[in-house]
Every structure is written in structure tokens, then in C-alpha cells.
Amino acid sequence: MSDPSAVPGVPLSDLDYDAAEETAVLRVLRSKWLSTGPEVKQFEAEVAALLGVQHAVAVANGTAALHLALLALGIGPGDEVIQPAINFVAAANVTRATGATPVLADIVGLAEPVLDPAEVERRITPRTRAVVVMHYGGYATRLVEIARLCRARGLALVEDACHAIGGRAGGGADAPMAGSLGHLSCFSFFSNKNLAIGEGGMVTTDRDDLLAAVTRLRSHGMTSLSWERHRGHASSYDVVVNGYNYRMDDLRAALGRAQLAKLARNNDRRRALVAAYRARLREVPGVILPFAEADIAASACHLMTLVAPGAAAREAIAEALRAHGIQSSRHYPCITGFSAFAEMAENSLPHSLEFAARTLTLPLFPTMTMDQLDRVCDAVAAALRQTLAA
């Protein structure tokens, strides 16, 4: 038997970087302008065009995007913001940072770990101001339904589209893009995302008033940017609101533009890999594949997750993958499981708690080979056979 440690490992994610990113960085270095400037403006325009929205504002990261979105809507003390209990903690953290209360709602189920519209409606109170809908793994399967609910109830809709750039809310080329239906929508360009620049994010909107608010808040509440003053378009500035340093710099924007040019190709590659995963794993006993019935072509396919028969089986699979040099992760622990949110543990979130206990994230990245995918699937199947036979 060959030693699995002698075979190069399979990372959870990996970058598709080449001469295009090198050229982009050199272009900025040679321009001698590194901070927010022309590359940022062009990146914003290109993202807005992709999504079919009026405005895009580049920011420091996805968390900053979510914070700015809530602030631009005037969310504050006494307000409630409904959001999924299965999500990265950023949305809950920034809700608290505004002084508002995050109201955690359950997911649809183990096979569809996105915010349940019925749960949203059940948790609306007179203090509810907004709903944050998160497109888990790149699947915006309930976006249209929740957008309709928010319109009917007079609530602001914030899309947490950090997993979903290039995805759509439903099948077909005419389906709305993820990130195009919210009053404000938020994206992350962290190193493991479909469009990866290390740190970075974007806020999109069709409303001029929300654009103005986000733009001011992004840069200390100032009325002009350093780039505008550098070019002589402004000689001074006023500070009109308490703001933040949430700007993106031109280096990251240039990387973003290079990555954006590859996005369609890389998302298609992710879709092909997810289809192969589904074909290999659908016959493995006891495994649930989230979104197995969803249209792959509509998804950005950011994550490939499985739901194991139980928590012990999940750990057995993770250990088997580690033994073969294969990385895995969890997306995500339930928010109520964190110490900072322990007082919310009494919330009724049965699907979220079960999903968090049983889910495992497998490697998925555009440069992944089918040989690597086969190694992952072989290890998963072998671990489950051994666990179920015990």
C-alpha cells in the first residue's frame, strides 16, 4: 500500500493567479498611486456592469461592506435585523456594532441551508427594520421569495452575497444576478472566495441616496478623496458624518480586475467540479448533498459541502481526509454556539443546529484536478463505510 503522505496534499482552496495578476500589480506600482484611485473606480464600474446594477462601491472587506450597508439604511439601537443562524459571524457582529439586535432565524433544512422565508415572517416584529439573506455556498435559492416578502412588509433587504459573485437567483440567463435585488448587496473578495484579492469587498445598490451614504461612510465621512485632491478636482474637504476607513486601495482593485476577467471561466470550472462531486458522492450511504436538486448553472459554486449521518461520522470523515493530506472545514458553526452569542442559545433553530453538527466542507477551487477530486471522494466513501460498519 502506498504512503498517502508521499502524495501532495489537496488544499481546501487555492488561488488561480498568473501573469495577469502580476501585470496588474506592476501597472499600479508604475503609476505611483497606491491608495483609492483610478483602479478602484474602474473595478467598481466593472462589477456594477457584471451585476446589472447602478452603483458599486469598493471597500476594505466583506465585513466592512455589511457594516456600511446597515449604517446606510440607518439601522441602530432598538432595531432588529433578521438573519440566518448559519453564516459567518460578520453579519451578526456588525448588527451589534450598529446598536441593533441580530435576530437569528432557521435555515430551510439540511439539504438547503439558506434562510427560510417562513422563519423570516415568523420573526418579524414592530422593531424589525431589515433582513440579511445569505447565499450559502453560492446558491441564491430563496432570494426572490425573500425579496418579495420584504417588499410586502416594508423591510430593507441586504444581500450577503459574499459566496455568490457570478451566481443567479434561479435558472436561465434572464434570472436576476445574486447581488442585484437587495436595497444593498455585499460581496467579499477574501483569499478563498471566487474572486480573491486577499482582503476586499464591494457594496452594490441601485439607489443614489444609499450610494451617497456608503461613499461618505467609507472614507471618514469626508466629502472628497485624496485622489480627487491629488488631481486638483478638490482643494479641501468637509467631514459631514462620523465615518470609517473602509476604503480599498488600487493594488487590490487591480488584482480584482484581473480576477474578474477570469470569473466566468473559473465559476464554470467550479460548476463542473461540483457536478463531478455530486455524481461520485450521491450513492454514498447516509450522505446528504446540500442543493443536490438546485441548478448548478445558477450557482457560483463557492462551496462543496456534505452532511454526514451524524457528528461522529463527520469527524471520522475529517480525520480520514487529514490522514490523506486533504484539507476540510466547517461552514459554519451555528452563531448561537459562539460564546459572544451564548445568550441567544434558547432560540428555536433545529435545522441550523443539526446542520452545524453534521456538515463538512470539501476542497473546491478552479485549478482542482479530477484526480484530486477522486482522492477526496475515495477517502470520504472509505471513511463512511468503515464508520457505518463499526
mmCIF file of C-alpha atoms in Angstrom:
data_model
loop_
_atom_site.group_PDB
_atom_site.id
_atom_site.type_symbol
_atom_site.label_atom_id
_atom_site.label_comp_id
_atom_site.label_asym_id
_atom_site.label_seq_id
_atom_site.Cartn_x
_atom_site.Cartn_y
_atom_site.Cartn_z
ATOM 1 C CA MET A 1 0.000 0.000 0.000
ATOM 2 C CA SER A 2 1.407 3.394 -0.943
ATOM 3 C CA ASP A 3 2.063 6.007 1.698
ATOM 4 C CA PRO A 4 -0.577 8.777 1.320
ATOM 5 C CA SER A 5 1.786 11.261 2.963
ATOM 6 C CA ALA A 6 4.080 10.948 -0.070
ATOM 7 C CA VAL A 7 1.351 12.309 -2.359
ATOM 8 C CA PRO A 8 0.973 16.126 -2.485
ATOM 9 C CA GLY A 9 -1.939 17.259 -0.363
ATOM 10 C CA VAL A 10 -5.226 18.699 -1.557
ATOM 11 C CA PRO A 11 -5.881 22.189 -0.149
ATOM 12 C CA LEU A 12 -9.344 23.395 0.769
ATOM 13 C CA SER A 13 -8.960 26.300 -1.659
ATOM 14 C CA ASP A 14 -6.268 27.692 -3.918
ATOM 15 C CA LEU A 15 -5.614 30.802 -5.988
ATOM 16 C CA ASP A 16 -5.750 30.998 -9.772
ATOM 17 C CA TYR A 17 -3.023 33.621 -10.134
ATOM 18 C CA ASP A 18 -0.703 34.025 -13.103
ATOM 19 C CA ALA A 19 0.866 36.719 -15.287
ATOM 20 C CA ALA A 20 -2.422 38.651 -15.394
ATOM 21 C CA GLU A 21 -2.234 39.453 -11.681
ATOM 22 C CA GLU A 22 1.489 40.224 -11.920
ATOM 23 C CA THR A 23 0.815 42.656 -14.771
ATOM 24 C CA ALA A 24 -1.981 44.305 -12.804
ATOM 25 C CA VAL A 25 0.216 44.873 -9.764
ATOM 26 C CA LEU A 26 3.073 46.246 -11.872
ATOM 27 C CA ARG A 27 0.657 48.630 -13.580
ATOM 28 C CA VAL A 28 -0.249 50.132 -10.213
ATOM 29 C CA LEU A 29 3.331 50.263 -8.948
ATOM 30 C CA ARG A 30 4.424 52.093 -12.081
ATOM 31 C CA SER A 31 1.547 54.556 -11.745
ATOM 32 C CA LYS A 32 2.983 55.656 -8.382
ATOM 33 C CA TRP A 33 -0.524 55.854 -6.894
ATOM 34 C CA LEU A 34 -1.349 53.065 -4.432
ATOM 35 C CA SER A 35 -4.389 54.251 -2.468
ATOM 36 C CA THR A 36 -8.006 54.563 -3.610
ATOM 37 C CA GLY A 37 -7.812 55.859 -7.161
ATOM 38 C CA PRO A 38 -8.438 55.026 -10.822
ATOM 39 C CA GLU A 39 -8.137 51.249 -10.443
ATOM 40 C CA VAL A 40 -10.795 51.293 -7.731
ATOM 41 C CA LYS A 41 -13.130 53.368 -9.899
ATOM 42 C CA GLN A 42 -12.695 51.014 -12.844
ATOM 43 C CA PHE A 43 -13.153 47.909 -10.672
ATOM 44 C CA GLU A 44 -16.378 49.374 -9.303
ATOM 45 C CA ALA A 45 -17.661 50.066 -12.814
ATOM 46 C CA GLU A 46 -16.821 46.550 -13.996
ATOM 47 C CA VAL A 47 -18.570 44.872 -11.047
ATOM 48 C CA ALA A 48 -21.645 47.076 -11.494
ATOM 49 C CA ALA A 49 -21.776 46.108 -15.176
ATOM 50 C CA LEU A 50 -21.493 42.405 -14.357
ATOM 51 C CA LEU A 51 -24.374 42.567 -11.889
ATOM 52 C CA GLY A 52 -26.520 44.955 -13.872
ATOM 53 C CA VAL A 53 -26.759 47.448 -11.002
ATOM 54 C CA GLN A 54 -26.384 51.213 -10.978
ATOM 55 C CA HIS A 55 -23.669 51.548 -8.358
ATOM 56 C CA ALA A 56 -20.814 49.577 -6.801
ATOM 57 C CA VAL A 57 -18.556 50.839 -4.009
ATOM 58 C CA ALA A 58 -15.279 49.019 -3.313
ATOM 59 C CA VAL A 59 -14.462 48.591 0.375
ATOM 60 C CA ALA A 60 -11.857 47.022 2.633
ATOM 61 C CA ASN A 61 -13.552 43.637 3.107
ATOM 62 C CA GLY A 62 -16.899 41.873 3.228
ATOM 63 C CA THR A 63 -17.434 42.723 6.883
ATOM 64 C CA ALA A 64 -16.991 46.422 6.115
ATOM 65 C CA ALA A 65 -19.497 46.024 3.285
ATOM 66 C CA LEU A 66 -22.113 44.590 5.659
ATOM 67 C CA HIS A 67 -21.436 47.264 8.276
ATOM 68 C CA LEU A 68 -21.752 50.068 5.734
ATOM 69 C CA ALA A 69 -24.963 48.584 4.337
ATOM 70 C CA LEU A 70 -26.657 48.592 7.735
ATOM 71 C CA LEU A 71 -25.371 52.069 8.566
ATOM 72 C CA ALA A 72 -26.542 53.455 5.218
ATOM 73 C CA LEU A 73 -30.028 52.142 5.993
ATOM 74 C CA GLY A 74 -29.993 53.963 9.323
ATOM 75 C CA ILE A 75 -30.059 50.756 11.366
ATOM 76 C CA GLY A 76 -29.358 51.490 15.026
ATOM 77 C CA PRO A 77 -30.313 50.950 18.667
ATOM 78 C CA GLY A 78 -33.767 49.465 19.143
ATOM 79 C CA ASP A 79 -33.866 47.954 15.654
ATOM 80 C CA GLU A 80 -33.895 44.254 14.818
ATOM 81 C CA VAL A 81 -32.227 42.638 11.811
ATOM 82 C CA ILE A 82 -33.350 39.125 10.870
ATOM 83 C CA GLN A 83 -30.561 36.923 9.515
ATOM 84 C CA PRO A 84 -29.592 33.247 9.226
ATOM 85 C CA ALA A 85 -28.067 31.376 12.148
ATOM 86 C CA ILE A 86 -25.830 29.553 9.654
ATOM 87 C CA ASN A 87 -23.459 32.201 8.370
ATOM 88 C CA PHE A 88 -20.039 33.645 9.044
ATOM 89 C CA VAL A 89 -20.256 35.713 12.218
ATOM 90 C CA ALA A 90 -19.632 39.034 10.432
ATOM 91 C CA ALA A 91 -23.304 39.860 9.821
ATOM 92 C CA ALA A 92 -24.226 39.297 13.460
ATOM 93 C CA ASN A 93 -21.177 41.217 14.670
ATOM 94 C CA VAL A 94 -21.834 44.297 12.555
ATOM 95 C CA THR A 95 -25.515 44.263 13.501
ATOM 96 C CA ARG A 96 -24.462 44.580 17.120
ATOM 97 C CA ALA A 97 -21.895 47.220 16.173
ATOM 98 C CA THR A 98 -24.729 49.461 14.957
ATOM 99 C CA GLY A 99 -26.517 49.024 18.293
ATOM 100 C CA ALA A 100 -29.224 46.880 16.701
ATOM 101 C CA THR A 101 -30.163 43.316 17.651
ATOM 102 C CA PRO A 102 -29.467 40.360 15.361
ATOM 103 C CA VAL A 103 -32.499 38.066 15.258
ATOM 104 C CA LEU A 104 -31.352 34.614 14.185
ATOM 105 C CA ALA A 105 -33.697 32.564 12.025
ATOM 106 C CA ASP A 106 -33.511 28.931 10.942
ATOM 107 C CA ILE A 107 -32.481 27.539 7.581
ATOM 108 C CA VAL A 108 -34.849 25.686 5.256
ATOM 109 C CA GLY A 109 -33.268 22.319 6.070
ATOM 110 C CA LEU A 110 -30.180 20.131 5.842
ATOM 111 C CA ALA A 111 -30.452 19.942 2.058
ATOM 112 C CA GLU A 112 -30.999 23.688 1.667
ATOM 113 C CA PRO A 113 -29.040 25.633 4.307
ATOM 114 C CA VAL A 114 -30.315 29.101 3.414
ATOM 115 C CA LEU A 115 -32.632 31.436 5.296
ATOM 116 C CA ASP A 116 -36.185 30.058 5.458
ATOM 117 C CA PRO A 117 -38.742 32.666 4.284
ATOM 118 C CA ALA A 118 -41.354 31.222 6.649
ATOM 119 C CA GLU A 119 -38.918 31.668 9.537
ATOM 120 C CA VAL A 120 -38.323 35.265 8.500
ATOM 121 C CA GLU A 121 -42.029 36.027 8.511
ATOM 122 C CA ARG A 122 -42.484 34.350 11.889
ATOM 123 C CA ARG A 123 -39.793 36.524 13.489
ATOM 124 C CA ILE A 124 -40.935 39.919 12.177
ATOM 125 C CA THR A 125 -41.857 42.332 14.968
ATOM 126 C CA PRO A 126 -42.627 46.072 15.051
ATOM 127 C CA ARG A 127 -38.885 46.609 15.642
ATOM 128 C CA THR A 128 -37.742 44.706 12.533
ATOM 129 C CA ARG A 129 -36.003 47.042 10.085
ATOM 130 C CA ALA A 130 -34.112 44.746 7.744
ATOM 131 C CA VAL A 131 -33.436 41.188 6.619
ATOM 132 C CA VAL A 132 -29.977 39.890 5.717
ATOM 133 C CA VAL A 133 -30.241 36.987 3.273
ATOM 134 C CA MET A 134 -27.044 34.984 2.786
ATOM 135 C CA HIS A 135 -26.475 32.919 -0.362
ATOM 136 C CA TYR A 136 -24.811 29.919 1.259
ATOM 137 C CA GLY A 137 -22.173 28.267 -0.903
ATOM 138 C CA GLY A 138 -23.161 30.417 -3.877
ATOM 139 C CA TYR A 139 -26.836 29.357 -4.034
ATOM 140 C CA ALA A 140 -29.416 32.169 -4.033
ATOM 141 C CA THR A 141 -32.317 29.721 -3.970
ATOM 142 C CA ARG A 142 -34.694 31.798 -1.811
ATOM 143 C CA LEU A 143 -33.657 35.310 -2.811
ATOM 144 C CA VAL A 144 -36.678 36.133 -4.978
ATOM 145 C CA GLU A 145 -39.091 34.837 -2.336
ATOM 146 C CA ILE A 146 -37.473 36.807 0.483
ATOM 147 C CA ALA A 147 -37.252 39.950 -1.667
ATOM 148 C CA ARG A 148 -40.996 39.663 -2.286
ATOM 149 C CA LEU A 149 -41.636 39.240 1.448
ATOM 150 C CA CYS A 150 -39.524 42.291 2.312
ATOM 151 C CA ARG A 151 -41.395 44.432 -0.198
ATOM 152 C CA ALA A 152 -44.736 43.296 1.207
ATOM 153 C CA ARG A 153 -43.696 44.028 4.797
ATOM 154 C CA GLY A 154 -41.820 47.272 4.135
ATOM 155 C CA LEU A 155 -38.439 45.903 5.219
ATOM 156 C CA ALA A 156 -34.996 46.658 3.841
ATOM 157 C CA LEU A 157 -33.246 43.724 2.181
ATOM 158 C CA VAL A 158 -29.472 43.302 2.456
ATOM 159 C CA GLU A 159 -27.926 40.547 0.375
ATOM 160 C CA ASP A 160 -24.920 38.858 1.936
ATOM 161 C CA ALA A 161 -23.620 37.708 -1.439
ATOM 162 C CA CYS A 162 -20.078 37.048 -0.211
ATOM 163 C CA HIS A 163 -20.282 33.478 -1.588
ATOM 164 C CA ALA A 164 -22.201 34.269 -4.728
ATOM 165 C CA ILE A 165 -20.490 36.601 -7.202
ATOM 166 C CA GLY A 166 -21.468 35.481 -10.684
ATOM 167 C CA GLY A 167 -24.421 33.423 -9.460
ATOM 168 C CA ARG A 168 -28.096 33.916 -10.219
ATOM 169 C CA ALA A 169 -31.354 33.662 -8.300
ATOM 170 C CA GLY A 170 -32.768 30.820 -10.365
ATOM 171 C CA GLY A 171 -32.006 29.207 -13.693
ATOM 172 C CA GLY A 172 -31.709 30.838 -17.070
ATOM 173 C CA ALA A 173 -29.751 33.765 -18.434
ATOM 174 C CA ASP A 174 -32.623 36.137 -17.610
ATOM 175 C CA ALA A 175 -32.699 35.276 -13.896
ATOM 176 C CA PRO A 176 -31.580 38.143 -11.637
ATOM 177 C CA MET A 177 -27.961 38.136 -10.552
ATOM 178 C CA ALA A 178 -27.161 37.441 -6.932
ATOM 179 C CA GLY A 179 -26.426 40.872 -5.509
ATOM 180 C CA SER A 180 -28.912 42.711 -7.713
ATOM 181 C CA LEU A 181 -32.188 42.517 -5.737
ATOM 182 C CA GLY A 182 -31.236 43.874 -2.317
ATOM 183 C CA HIS A 183 -31.578 47.505 -1.332
ATOM 184 C CA LEU A 184 -27.865 46.955 -0.737
ATOM 185 C CA SER A 185 -25.786 43.876 -1.509
ATOM 186 C CA CYS A 186 -22.420 42.898 -0.081
ATOM 187 C CA PHE A 187 -19.524 40.905 -1.502
ATOM 188 C CA SER A 188 -16.258 39.564 -0.090
ATOM 189 C CA PHE A 189 -13.035 39.119 -2.024
ATOM 190 C CA PHE A 190 -11.143 37.220 0.705
ATOM 191 C CA SER A 191 -8.427 34.791 -0.375
ATOM 192 C CA ASN A 192 -10.749 31.772 -0.535
ATOM 193 C CA LYS A 193 -13.523 33.478 -2.486
ATOM 194 C CA ASN A 194 -14.385 33.015 -6.171
ATOM 195 C CA LEU A 195 -12.865 36.446 -6.824
ATOM 196 C CA ALA A 196 -9.869 36.561 -4.492
ATOM 197 C CA ILE A 197 -7.619 39.534 -3.721
ATOM 198 C CA GLY A 198 -6.608 38.822 -0.106
ATOM 199 C CA GLU A 199 -8.832 41.398 1.567
ATOM 200 C CA GLY A 200 -11.554 43.383 -0.138
ATOM 201 C CA GLY A 201 -15.278 43.765 -0.608
ATOM 202 C CA MET A 202 -17.993 45.592 -2.513
ATOM 203 C CA VAL A 203 -21.358 47.201 -1.775
ATOM 204 C CA THR A 204 -23.860 47.446 -4.627
ATOM 205 C CA THR A 205 -27.133 49.350 -4.887
ATOM 206 C CA ASP A 206 -29.486 50.932 -7.399
ATOM 207 C CA ARG A 207 -30.337 53.863 -5.120
ATOM 208 C CA ASP A 208 -28.479 57.167 -5.352
ATOM 209 C CA ASP A 209 -29.168 58.049 -1.705
ATOM 210 C CA LEU A 210 -27.686 54.775 -0.468
ATOM 211 C CA LEU A 211 -24.687 55.236 -2.761
ATOM 212 C CA ALA A 212 -24.054 58.665 -1.229
ATOM 213 C CA ALA A 213 -24.324 57.292 2.307
ATOM 214 C CA VAL A 214 -21.981 54.346 1.692
ATOM 215 C CA THR A 215 -19.433 56.517 -0.118
ATOM 216 C CA ARG A 216 -19.311 59.064 2.725
ATOM 217 C CA LEU A 217 -19.160 56.446 5.481
ATOM 218 C CA ARG A 218 -16.417 54.507 3.672
ATOM 219 C CA SER A 219 -13.924 57.360 3.993
ATOM 220 C CA HIS A 220 -14.254 59.087 7.378
ATOM 221 C CA GLY A 221 -17.399 60.970 6.342
ATOM 222 C CA MET A 222 -15.239 63.169 4.088
ATOM 223 C CA THR A 223 -16.612 64.989 1.062
ATOM 224 C CA SER A 224 -13.624 64.250 -1.187
ATOM 225 C CA LEU A 225 -10.961 61.565 -1.597
ATOM 226 C CA SER A 226 -7.189 62.010 -1.645
ATOM 227 C CA TRP A 227 -7.150 61.007 -5.327
ATOM 228 C CA GLU A 228 -9.567 63.806 -6.190
ATOM 229 C CA ARG A 229 -7.427 66.332 -4.349
ATOM 230 C CA HIS A 230 -4.271 64.905 -5.940
ATOM 231 C CA ARG A 231 -5.752 65.525 -9.397
ATOM 232 C CA GLY A 232 -6.844 69.031 -8.461
ATOM 233 C CA HIS A 233 -10.565 68.205 -8.559
ATOM 234 C CA ALA A 234 -10.897 69.312 -4.935
ATOM 235 C CA SER A 235 -8.731 71.521 -2.762
ATOM 236 C CA SER A 236 -10.166 70.672 0.638
ATOM 237 C CA TYR A 237 -12.871 68.599 2.294
ATOM 238 C CA ASP A 238 -15.556 68.679 4.932
ATOM 239 C CA VAL A 239 -16.473 65.860 7.322
ATOM 240 C CA VAL A 240 -20.251 65.576 7.278
ATOM 241 C CA VAL A 241 -20.820 62.348 9.234
ATOM 242 C CA ASN A 242 -18.920 60.039 11.568
ATOM 243 C CA GLY A 243 -17.277 57.594 9.191
ATOM 244 C CA TYR A 244 -14.654 54.874 8.890
ATOM 245 C CA ASN A 245 -11.535 53.985 6.954
ATOM 246 C CA TYR A 246 -13.151 51.216 4.911
ATOM 247 C CA ARG A 247 -11.507 52.079 1.587
ATOM 248 C CA MET A 248 -9.981 49.654 -0.904
ATOM 249 C CA ASP A 249 -6.572 50.512 -2.386
ATOM 250 C CA ASP A 250 -5.613 50.450 -6.049
ATOM 251 C CA LEU A 251 -3.334 47.418 -5.676
ATOM 252 C CA ARG A 252 -6.209 45.215 -4.556
ATOM 253 C CA ALA A 253 -8.558 46.754 -7.096
ATOM 254 C CA ALA A 254 -6.113 45.905 -9.883
ATOM 255 C CA LEU A 255 -5.947 42.317 -8.641
ATOM 256 C CA GLY A 256 -9.733 42.327 -8.536
ATOM 257 C CA ARG A 257 -9.962 43.401 -12.165
ATOM 258 C CA ALA A 258 -7.611 40.592 -13.207
ATOM 259 C CA GLN A 259 -9.656 38.107 -11.204
ATOM 260 C CA LEU A 260 -12.930 39.463 -12.578
ATOM 261 C CA ALA A 261 -11.728 38.736 -16.113
ATOM 262 C CA LYS A 262 -11.364 35.068 -15.097
ATOM 263 C CA LEU A 263 -14.574 34.825 -13.078
ATOM 264 C CA ALA A 264 -16.887 33.313 -15.707
ATOM 265 C CA ARG A 265 -14.318 30.682 -16.663
ATOM 266 C CA ASN A 266 -13.477 29.832 -13.075
ATOM 267 C CA ASN A 267 -17.113 29.663 -11.977
ATOM 268 C CA ASP A 268 -17.782 27.280 -14.875
ATOM 269 C CA ARG A 269 -14.875 25.154 -13.700
ATOM 270 C CA ARG A 270 -16.306 25.128 -10.177
ATOM 271 C CA ARG A 271 -19.672 24.027 -11.582
ATOM 272 C CA ALA A 272 -18.043 21.136 -13.436
ATOM 273 C CA LEU A 273 -16.279 20.048 -10.261
ATOM 274 C CA VAL A 274 -19.484 20.230 -8.223
ATOM 275 C CA ALA A 275 -21.262 18.127 -10.855
ATOM 276 C CA ALA A 276 -18.469 15.547 -10.593
ATOM 277 C CA TYR A 277 -18.663 15.579 -6.791
ATOM 278 C CA ARG A 278 -22.420 15.019 -6.956
ATOM 279 C CA ALA A 279 -22.017 12.093 -9.338
ATOM 280 C CA ARG A 280 -19.387 10.464 -7.113
ATOM 281 C CA LEU A 281 -20.993 11.078 -3.719
ATOM 282 C CA ARG A 282 -24.719 10.745 -4.352
ATOM 283 C CA GLU A 283 -24.533 6.962 -3.912
ATOM 284 C CA VAL A 284 -22.534 7.092 -0.665
ATOM 285 C CA PRO A 285 -24.877 5.802 2.056
ATOM 286 C CA GLY A 286 -26.091 8.268 4.668
ATOM 287 C CA VAL A 287 -24.717 11.399 2.989
ATOM 288 C CA ILE A 288 -26.881 14.421 2.181
ATOM 289 C CA LEU A 289 -25.549 16.746 -0.518
ATOM 290 C CA PRO A 290 -26.919 20.269 0.019
ATOM 291 C CA PHE A 291 -28.532 21.816 -3.066
ATOM 292 C CA ALA A 292 -28.343 18.478 -4.920
ATOM 293 C CA GLU A 293 -31.566 19.390 -6.730
ATOM 294 C CA ALA A 294 -30.583 23.008 -7.394
ATOM 295 C CA ASP A 295 -29.474 24.219 -10.806
ATOM 296 C CA ILE A 296 -25.675 24.181 -10.826
ATOM 297 C CA ALA A 297 -25.634 26.669 -13.702
ATOM 298 C CA ALA A 298 -27.326 29.280 -11.486
ATOM 299 C CA SER A 299 -24.861 28.880 -8.625
ATOM 300 C CA ALA A 300 -21.459 30.458 -8.129
ATOM 301 C CA CYS A 301 -20.477 27.098 -6.578
ATOM 302 C CA HIS A 302 -18.310 28.628 -3.877
ATOM 303 C CA LEU A 303 -18.501 25.643 -1.531
ATOM 304 C CA MET A 304 -18.835 21.882 -1.829
ATOM 305 C CA THR A 305 -20.362 20.600 1.381
ATOM 306 C CA LEU A 306 -21.829 17.345 2.590
ATOM 307 C CA VAL A 307 -23.977 16.486 5.583
ATOM 308 C CA ALA A 308 -22.727 13.339 7.306
ATOM 309 C CA PRO A 309 -25.043 10.819 9.015
ATOM 310 C CA GLY A 310 -24.048 12.315 12.365
ATOM 311 C CA ALA A 311 -21.436 14.367 14.190
ATOM 312 C CA ALA A 312 -19.250 11.317 14.858
ATOM 313 C CA ALA A 313 -19.324 10.353 11.190
ATOM 314 C CA ARG A 314 -18.420 13.912 10.234
ATOM 315 C CA GLU A 315 -15.356 13.758 12.483
ATOM 316 C CA ALA A 316 -14.388 10.357 11.087
ATOM 317 C CA ILE A 317 -14.501 11.710 7.542
ATOM 318 C CA ALA A 318 -12.470 14.782 8.513
ATOM 319 C CA GLU A 319 -9.852 12.585 10.192
ATOM 320 C CA ALA A 320 -9.638 10.295 7.159
ATOM 321 C CA LEU A 321 -9.146 13.297 4.906
ATOM 322 C CA ARG A 322 -6.392 14.634 7.185
ATOM 323 C CA ALA A 323 -4.649 11.253 7.053
ATOM 324 C CA HIS A 324 -4.572 11.546 3.260
ATOM 325 C CA GLY A 325 -3.290 15.132 3.301
ATOM 326 C CA ILE A 326 -6.681 16.548 2.306
ATOM 327 C CA GLN A 327 -7.987 19.692 3.961
ATOM 328 C CA SER A 328 -11.590 20.153 5.054
ATOM 329 C CA SER A 329 -13.507 22.699 7.093
ATOM 330 C CA ARG A 330 -16.923 23.595 8.555
ATOM 331 C CA HIS A 331 -19.211 26.209 7.051
ATOM 332 C CA TYR A 332 -20.461 27.104 9.584
ATOM 333 C CA PRO A 333 -20.897 26.615 13.307
ATOM 334 C CA CYS A 334 -24.294 27.899 14.400
ATOM 335 C CA ILE A 335 -23.966 31.506 15.600
ATOM 336 C CA THR A 336 -25.534 30.583 18.959
ATOM 337 C CA GLY A 337 -22.606 28.229 19.611
ATOM 338 C CA PHE A 338 -20.169 31.127 20.000
ATOM 339 C CA SER A 339 -19.521 32.490 23.493
ATOM 340 C CA ALA A 340 -20.364 36.045 22.434
ATOM 341 C CA PHE A 341 -23.843 34.907 21.358
ATOM 342 C CA ALA A 342 -24.497 32.290 24.049
ATOM 343 C CA GLU A 343 -27.474 34.216 25.440
ATOM 344 C CA MET A 344 -29.287 33.545 22.146
ATOM 345 C CA ALA A 345 -28.985 29.769 22.509
ATOM 346 C CA GLU A 346 -32.615 29.403 23.571
ATOM 347 C CA ASN A 347 -33.724 30.336 20.050
ATOM 348 C CA SER A 348 -35.578 27.572 18.218
ATOM 349 C CA LEU A 349 -33.123 26.689 15.445
ATOM 350 C CA PRO A 350 -33.360 22.902 14.997
ATOM 351 C CA HIS A 351 -32.198 22.722 11.383
ATOM 352 C CA SER A 352 -29.298 25.122 11.943
ATOM 353 C CA LEU A 353 -28.036 23.219 14.974
ATOM 354 C CA GLU A 354 -28.273 19.872 13.195
ATOM 355 C CA PHE A 355 -26.574 21.212 10.084
ATOM 356 C CA ALA A 356 -23.724 22.729 12.093
ATOM 357 C CA ALA A 357 -23.159 19.416 13.878
ATOM 358 C CA ARG A 358 -23.037 17.325 10.709
ATOM 359 C CA THR A 359 -21.688 19.462 7.859
ATOM 360 C CA LEU A 360 -18.233 19.202 6.318
ATOM 361 C CA THR A 361 -16.715 21.347 3.570
ATOM 362 C CA LEU A 362 -14.616 19.578 0.939
ATOM 363 C CA PRO A 363 -11.896 21.068 -1.294
ATOM 364 C CA LEU A 364 -13.160 23.134 -4.227
ATOM 365 C CA PHE A 365 -11.153 25.559 -6.349
ATOM 366 C CA PRO A 366 -10.923 26.244 -10.092
ATOM 367 C CA THR A 367 -7.473 24.687 -10.564
ATOM 368 C CA MET A 368 -8.506 21.472 -8.800
ATOM 369 C CA THR A 369 -7.926 18.351 -10.896
ATOM 370 C CA MET A 370 -10.272 15.409 -11.305
ATOM 371 C CA ASP A 371 -7.547 13.220 -9.809
ATOM 372 C CA GLN A 372 -7.623 15.352 -6.662
ATOM 373 C CA LEU A 373 -11.421 15.181 -6.601
ATOM 374 C CA ASP A 374 -11.315 11.392 -6.918
ATOM 375 C CA ARG A 375 -8.897 11.203 -3.979
ATOM 376 C CA VAL A 376 -11.293 13.254 -1.857
ATOM 377 C CA CYS A 377 -14.311 11.141 -2.807
ATOM 378 C CA ASP A 378 -12.447 7.870 -2.248
ATOM 379 C CA ALA A 379 -11.428 8.974 1.248
ATOM 380 C CA VAL A 380 -14.968 10.116 2.103
ATOM 381 C CA ALA A 381 -16.534 6.864 0.900
ATOM 382 C CA ALA A 382 -13.981 4.671 2.683
ATOM 383 C CA ALA A 383 -14.377 6.562 5.964
ATOM 384 C CA LEU A 384 -18.155 6.271 5.861
ATOM 385 C CA ARG A 385 -18.074 2.566 5.022
ATOM 386 C CA GLN A 386 -15.797 1.969 7.987
ATOM 387 C CA THR A 387 -17.907 4.137 10.303
ATOM 388 C CA LEU A 388 -21.217 2.538 9.323
ATOM 389 C CA ALA A 389 -19.753 -0.958 9.650
ATOM 390 C CA ALA A 390 -18.471 -0.325 13.177
#
